[in-house]
Coordinates of C-alpha atoms and ligand atoms in Angstrom, one line a residue:
M264 CA 255.0 -76.9 289.3
T265 CA 253.0 -75.0 291.9
Q266 CA 249.3 -75.0 291.4
L267 CA 248.0 -71.5 290.4
A268 CA 244.8 -70.4 292.2
P269 CA 241.9 -70.7 289.7
L270 CA 240.4 -67.5 288.3
D271 CA 237.0 -68.5 287.0
F272 CA 235.7 -66.4 284.1
R273 CA 233.5 -69.2 282.6
S274 CA 230.3 -67.5 283.5
D275 CA 228.6 -65.1 285.9
T276 CA 226.6 -68.1 287.1
V277 CA 229.7 -69.4 289.1
T278 CA 229.1 -66.8 291.8
R279 CA 228.6 -68.3 295.3
P280 CA 226.2 -66.8 297.8
D281 CA 228.2 -64.8 300.4
Q282 CA 227.7 -64.6 304.1
D283 CA 225.1 -61.8 304.0
M284 CA 223.1 -63.7 301.4
R285 CA 223.2 -66.9 303.4
L286 CA 222.1 -65.1 306.5
A287 CA 219.1 -63.6 304.6
M288 CA 218.3 -67.1 303.4
S289 CA 218.4 -68.6 306.8
A290 CA 216.2 -65.8 308.3
A291 CA 213.6 -65.9 305.5
E292 CA 209.9 -66.2 306.5
V293 CA 208.5 -69.1 304.5
A294 CA 205.3 -71.0 303.7
D295 CA 204.2 -73.7 301.2
D296 CA 204.1 -71.8 297.9
V297 CA 202.2 -74.5 296.0
L298 CA 199.4 -74.5 298.6
E299 CA 199.4 -70.8 299.3
H300 CA 201.8 -68.0 298.6
D301 CA 205.2 -68.1 300.3
P302 CA 205.6 -64.5 301.8
T303 CA 209.2 -64.0 300.8
M304 CA 208.6 -65.2 297.2
K305 CA 205.6 -62.9 297.1
A306 CA 207.8 -60.0 298.2
L307 CA 210.4 -60.8 295.6
E308 CA 207.8 -61.1 292.8
E309 CA 206.2 -57.8 293.7
R310 CA 209.6 -56.1 293.8
V311 CA 210.6 -57.5 290.5
A312 CA 207.3 -56.6 288.8
D313 CA 207.8 -53.0 290.1
L314 CA 211.4 -52.8 288.9
L315 CA 210.3 -54.1 285.4
G316 CA 207.3 -51.8 285.2
V317 CA 204.8 -54.7 284.7
E318 CA 201.7 -55.9 286.6
A319 CA 202.9 -59.2 288.0
A320 CA 205.8 -61.6 288.3
L321 CA 206.5 -65.2 289.1
W322 CA 209.6 -66.8 290.6
V323 CA 210.9 -69.7 288.6
P324 CA 213.9 -72.1 289.2
S325 CA 215.8 -71.1 286.1
G326 CA 215.9 -68.7 283.2
S327 CA 215.3 -71.5 280.7
M328 CA 212.0 -72.4 282.5
G329 CA 211.0 -68.7 282.6
N330 CA 211.5 -68.4 278.8
L331 CA 209.7 -71.7 278.2
I332 CA 206.7 -70.7 280.3
A333 CA 206.4 -67.5 278.3
L334 CA 206.8 -69.2 275.0
T335 CA 204.3 -71.9 275.9
A336 CA 201.8 -69.2 276.9
H337 CA 202.3 -67.4 273.6
L338 CA 202.7 -70.1 271.0
R339 CA 200.3 -72.7 269.5
R340 CA 201.4 -75.6 267.3
G341 CA 201.9 -74.4 263.7
D342 CA 203.1 -71.0 265.0
R343 CA 206.5 -69.5 264.1
F344 CA 208.6 -67.3 266.3
L345 CA 211.4 -64.9 265.5
A346 CA 214.6 -64.5 267.4
A347 CA 218.2 -63.3 266.8
R348 CA 220.5 -65.9 265.3
G349 CA 222.4 -67.3 268.3
A350 CA 219.7 -66.4 270.8
H351 CA 219.5 -68.4 274.0
V352 CA 216.0 -69.6 273.1
L353 CA 217.3 -71.0 269.8
D354 CA 220.6 -72.5 270.7
N355 CA 220.8 -73.1 274.5
E356 CA 217.5 -74.5 275.6
L357 CA 217.6 -77.9 273.8
G358 CA 214.8 -77.0 271.4
T359 CA 212.1 -76.8 274.1
A360 CA 210.7 -73.8 272.3
A361 CA 209.8 -76.2 269.5
W362 CA 209.1 -79.5 271.2
I363 CA 207.3 -78.2 274.3
A364 CA 206.1 -74.7 273.4
G365 CA 205.3 -75.9 269.9
G366 CA 206.8 -73.0 267.9
M367 CA 208.8 -73.2 264.7
P368 CA 212.0 -71.1 265.2
H369 CA 213.1 -68.5 262.7
P370 CA 216.5 -66.9 263.3
L371 CA 216.9 -63.2 262.3
E372 CA 220.3 -62.2 261.0
C373 CA 222.0 -59.4 262.9
E374 CA 223.6 -56.4 261.3
L375 CA 225.2 -55.3 264.5
P376 CA 226.2 -58.0 267.1
G377 CA 223.0 -59.3 268.6
R378 CA 220.8 -56.6 267.0
F379 CA 218.5 -57.1 264.1
T380 CA 216.5 -54.3 262.5
A381 CA 212.8 -53.4 262.7
D382 CA 212.6 -53.9 258.9
S383 CA 213.9 -57.5 259.3
V384 CA 211.0 -58.1 261.7
R385 CA 208.5 -56.7 259.2
A386 CA 209.9 -58.8 256.4
A387 CA 209.9 -62.0 258.4
A388 CA 206.5 -61.5 259.9
G389 CA 205.1 -61.2 256.4
S390 CA 201.4 -61.5 255.5
D391 CA 199.0 -64.5 255.8
G392 CA 199.8 -67.1 253.3
P393 CA 197.6 -70.2 252.3
Y394 CA 196.3 -72.3 255.2
Y395 CA 199.3 -74.6 255.1
T396 CA 201.8 -71.8 255.9
L397 CA 203.1 -71.2 259.4
R398 CA 201.6 -68.3 261.4
T399 CA 204.3 -66.0 262.7
T400 CA 203.0 -64.9 266.1
L401 CA 205.9 -64.0 268.4
L402 CA 209.1 -61.9 268.5
C403 CA 211.7 -62.9 271.1
L404 CA 214.2 -60.2 272.1
E405 CA 217.4 -60.8 274.2
N406 CA 218.9 -57.9 276.1
T407 CA 221.8 -58.2 276.7
H408 CA 222.6 -60.6 274.0
N409 CA 224.8 -63.4 275.4
A410 CA 226.3 -65.0 272.3
A411 CA 227.0 -61.5 270.8
G412 CA 229.2 -60.7 273.8
G413 CA 226.7 -59.1 276.1
A414 CA 225.5 -56.6 273.4
V415 CA 223.0 -54.0 274.6
T416 CA 219.9 -52.9 272.8
P417 CA 219.1 -49.2 273.8
P418 CA 215.5 -48.1 274.5
D419 CA 215.0 -46.2 271.2
E420 CA 215.9 -49.3 269.2
H421 CA 213.9 -51.5 271.5
A422 CA 210.9 -49.3 270.8
L423 CA 211.3 -49.6 267.1
L424 CA 211.4 -53.4 267.3
V425 CA 208.3 -53.5 269.5
S426 CA 206.4 -51.2 267.1
A427 CA 207.4 -53.4 264.2
A428 CA 206.1 -56.4 266.1
R429 CA 202.8 -54.6 267.0
E430 CA 202.2 -53.5 263.4
T431 CA 202.6 -57.0 262.2
G432 CA 200.5 -58.6 264.9
L433 CA 203.3 -60.3 266.9
K434 CA 203.5 -60.7 270.6
V435 CA 206.9 -59.8 272.2
H436 CA 208.8 -61.8 274.8
L437 CA 212.0 -60.4 276.2
D438 CA 214.8 -62.7 277.4
G439 CA 216.3 -60.4 279.9
A440 CA 218.6 -62.9 281.7
R441 CA 221.1 -60.0 281.9
L442 CA 218.7 -57.1 281.6
W443 CA 220.2 -55.7 284.8
N444 CA 223.5 -55.4 283.0
A445 CA 221.9 -53.5 280.1
S446 CA 220.2 -51.2 282.5
I447 CA 223.5 -50.3 284.2
A448 CA 225.4 -50.0 280.9
L449 CA 222.9 -47.6 279.5
G450 CA 222.2 -45.8 282.8
V451 CA 218.4 -46.3 282.5
P452 CA 216.0 -48.1 284.9
P453 CA 215.2 -51.7 283.9
A454 CA 211.6 -50.7 283.2
A455 CA 212.8 -48.4 280.4
L456 CA 213.9 -51.6 278.6
T457 CA 210.7 -53.6 278.9
V458 CA 208.3 -51.0 277.4
G459 CA 205.6 -52.6 275.2
V460 CA 206.6 -56.3 275.8
D461 CA 204.1 -58.9 276.7
T462 CA 206.4 -60.9 278.9
V463 CA 210.0 -60.7 280.2
Q464 CA 212.3 -63.1 282.0
V465 CA 215.2 -61.9 284.3
C466 CA 217.8 -64.0 286.1
L467 CA 218.8 -63.7 289.7
S468 CA 221.5 -66.3 289.5
K469 CA 223.9 -64.6 287.2
G470 CA 225.5 -61.2 288.0
L471 CA 223.3 -60.7 291.0
G472 CA 224.8 -63.7 292.7
A473 CA 221.8 -65.7 293.9
P474 CA 222.4 -69.5 293.8
V475 CA 219.0 -70.2 292.2
G476 CA 216.2 -68.4 290.5
S477 CA 214.8 -66.3 287.7
V478 CA 211.5 -64.3 287.4
V479 CA 209.1 -64.3 284.5
A480 CA 206.7 -61.4 284.4
G481 CA 203.9 -59.7 282.5
T482 CA 200.2 -59.1 283.0
A483 CA 198.4 -60.4 286.0
A484 CA 196.4 -62.8 283.7
F485 CA 199.7 -64.1 282.2
V486 CA 201.1 -64.8 285.7
V487 CA 197.9 -66.8 286.6
E488 CA 198.6 -69.0 283.5
A489 CA 202.4 -69.0 284.1
R490 CA 201.7 -70.4 287.6
R491 CA 199.9 -73.4 286.1
L492 CA 202.6 -73.9 283.5
R493 CA 205.3 -73.8 286.1
K494 CA 203.5 -76.6 288.0
M495 CA 203.2 -78.6 284.8
L496 CA 206.9 -78.4 284.3
G497 CA 207.7 -79.4 287.8
G498 CA 208.8 -76.0 288.9
G499 CA 206.4 -75.4 291.8
V500 CA 208.5 -75.3 294.9
R501 CA 207.3 -75.4 298.5
Q502 CA 209.2 -73.2 301.0
G503 CA 210.8 -71.2 298.2
G504 CA 211.3 -68.2 300.5
V505 CA 214.8 -69.4 301.3
L506 CA 215.7 -69.0 297.6
A507 CA 213.7 -65.8 297.1
A508 CA 215.5 -64.2 300.0
A509 CA 218.8 -64.7 298.1
G510 CA 217.2 -63.0 295.1
L511 CA 216.1 -60.0 297.2
V512 CA 219.7 -59.5 298.4
G513 CA 220.8 -59.8 294.8
L514 CA 218.4 -57.0 293.8
D515 CA 220.1 -54.7 296.3
R516 CA 223.3 -55.2 294.3
I517 CA 222.3 -54.2 290.8
D518 CA 224.6 -51.2 290.9
D519 CA 227.6 -53.4 291.7
L520 CA 227.4 -54.7 288.1
A521 CA 229.2 -51.5 287.0
A522 CA 232.4 -52.9 288.6
D523 CA 232.0 -56.1 286.5
H524 CA 231.7 -53.9 283.4
A525 CA 234.8 -52.0 284.3
N526 CA 236.7 -55.3 284.9
A527 CA 235.5 -56.6 281.5
R528 CA 236.8 -53.4 279.8
T529 CA 240.2 -53.8 281.6
L530 CA 240.4 -57.4 280.6
A531 CA 239.5 -56.7 276.9
R532 CA 242.1 -53.9 276.8
G533 CA 244.8 -56.0 278.3
L534 CA 244.1 -58.9 275.9
G535 CA 244.1 -56.4 273.0
E536 CA 247.6 -55.2 274.1
L537 CA 248.8 -58.8 274.1
G538 CA 247.6 -59.1 270.4
W539 CA 244.3 -60.9 271.0
Q540 CA 241.3 -60.1 268.7
V541 CA 238.8 -58.6 271.1
A542 CA 236.0 -56.1 270.7
E543 CA 235.3 -53.5 273.4
P544 CA 232.7 -55.1 275.7
A545 CA 229.4 -53.3 276.3
T546 CA 228.8 -55.1 279.6
N547 CA 230.4 -58.1 281.4
I548 CA 231.2 -60.5 278.5
V549 CA 234.5 -60.4 276.6
L550 CA 234.6 -62.5 273.3
A551 CA 238.0 -63.2 271.8
G552 CA 238.6 -64.7 268.4
V553 CA 241.5 -67.2 268.4
P554 CA 242.9 -69.5 265.7
D555 CA 242.2 -72.7 267.6
L556 CA 239.5 -72.5 270.3
D557 CA 240.3 -75.8 272.0
V558 CA 244.1 -75.2 272.1
T559 CA 243.5 -71.7 273.7
L560 CA 241.0 -72.9 276.3
T561 CA 243.3 -75.8 277.3
G562 CA 246.2 -73.4 277.5
L563 CA 244.3 -71.0 279.6
R564 CA 243.2 -73.8 281.9
H565 CA 246.8 -74.7 282.5
L566 CA 247.3 -71.1 283.7
G567 CA 244.4 -71.5 286.1
V568 CA 242.4 -69.0 283.9
Y569 CA 239.0 -70.6 283.2
A570 CA 237.1 -69.4 280.2
G571 CA 234.5 -71.0 278.0
P572 CA 233.5 -71.4 274.3
M573 CA 230.8 -69.1 272.8
A574 CA 229.9 -68.7 269.2
G575 CA 233.3 -70.1 268.1
K576 CA 235.2 -67.7 270.3
V577 CA 236.7 -67.6 273.8
R578 CA 234.2 -66.1 276.3
F579 CA 235.4 -64.5 279.5
V580 CA 232.6 -63.3 281.8
T581 CA 233.3 -61.0 284.7
H582 CA 231.2 -61.2 287.9
R583 CA 231.2 -60.4 291.6
D584 CA 233.5 -63.3 292.6
V585 CA 236.4 -61.9 290.5
N586 CA 237.8 -58.4 291.3
A587 CA 240.1 -56.0 289.5
A588 CA 243.2 -57.7 291.1
D589 CA 242.0 -61.1 289.7
V590 CA 241.7 -59.5 286.2
A591 CA 245.2 -58.1 286.5
E592 CA 246.5 -61.5 287.7
A593 CA 244.8 -63.3 284.7
L594 CA 246.5 -60.8 282.3
R595 CA 249.8 -61.4 284.0
R596 CA 249.5 -65.1 283.6
I597 CA 248.5 -64.9 279.9
Q598 CA 251.3 -62.4 279.2
S599 CA 253.8 -64.8 280.8
V600 CA 253.2 -67.3 278.0
S601 CA 252.7 -64.8 275.2
S602 CA 255.6 -64.5 272.8
Ligands
PLP257 C1 221.6 -67.9 281.2 C2 220.6 -67.5 280.2 C3 219.3 -68.0 280.2 C4 218.8 -69.2 281.0 O1 219.1 -69.2 282.3 P1 219.3 -70.6 283.2 O2 219.0 -70.1 284.5 O3 220.7 -71.0 282.9 O4 218.3 -71.6 282.6 C5 218.4 -67.5 279.3 N1 218.8 -66.5 278.4 C6 220.0 -66.0 278.4 C7 220.3 -64.9 277.4 C8 221.0 -66.5 279.3 O5 222.2 -66.0 279.3

């Protein structure tokens, strides 16, 4: 049997830096960012702060570290934080929100995929109990919501959640690993989706195609503290400008995410026509319910179509390294084995 060229839909993190990005990395002006401020990292941080409509930003090696830094800055031991059931900070960061940041997690149930209501925030925030009860101090939002299939929270709903948090004395952290996708899907600037938050984390290494890097952002005072926390976690890097340069190229490509969204819709439609159970994707993530996840993932792998498991379903993620022809080819291969 001839080997089929692999089509990799496991994640938008599989993107490889292209020639233009590598050239920008090799030409980057650099300095020791632990001793002083690397000029390219500084340029990236200022640009992201501007895009997000916040005072200041800090480059970090990963989204998980960005979230952890924000949660560590916000939480004290004996505090509780709220996040959507299935949130990345609850399920995919190895419990660091609890064992490093010191917060007790409390999942909120979602009525719509990835979206809980302002009332559920009020109910969970509750009032002060006796001295031995946890203090609920933080609300974590996630836009887009990964495990809910790239679900988008629009600005009006975001505003209601932030008001509910404020009324009940909660701080707000936004896990915006794919905030760029939400911004493109809604046709609003990223800053329209960060209104009222204390901190936000965005990824450069997913749909934007950089090999490494995220940014955590908030007030200037938060970033001073975040810089110390990043060093504590071993995330201070020296000539990071070579990495930040890739991020800057990625930021020029935010509009390209629209193509990923179109490819995801085509894939979902095609799978639906083949009898798969799929919902219309809001962004670049397609979730398909199947009777046996392992059997399906193995079968797909034999076809050279790589997908992954997510929330008990098959997850296909479109990204800049798969184009419309690759989506058509994946559907052809799946059709060839469908009865
Ligand atoms: C990928 C992701 C992260 C973490 O990013 P890493 O760089 O992989 O650590 C955080 N939140 C969400 C929603 C993600 O999808």
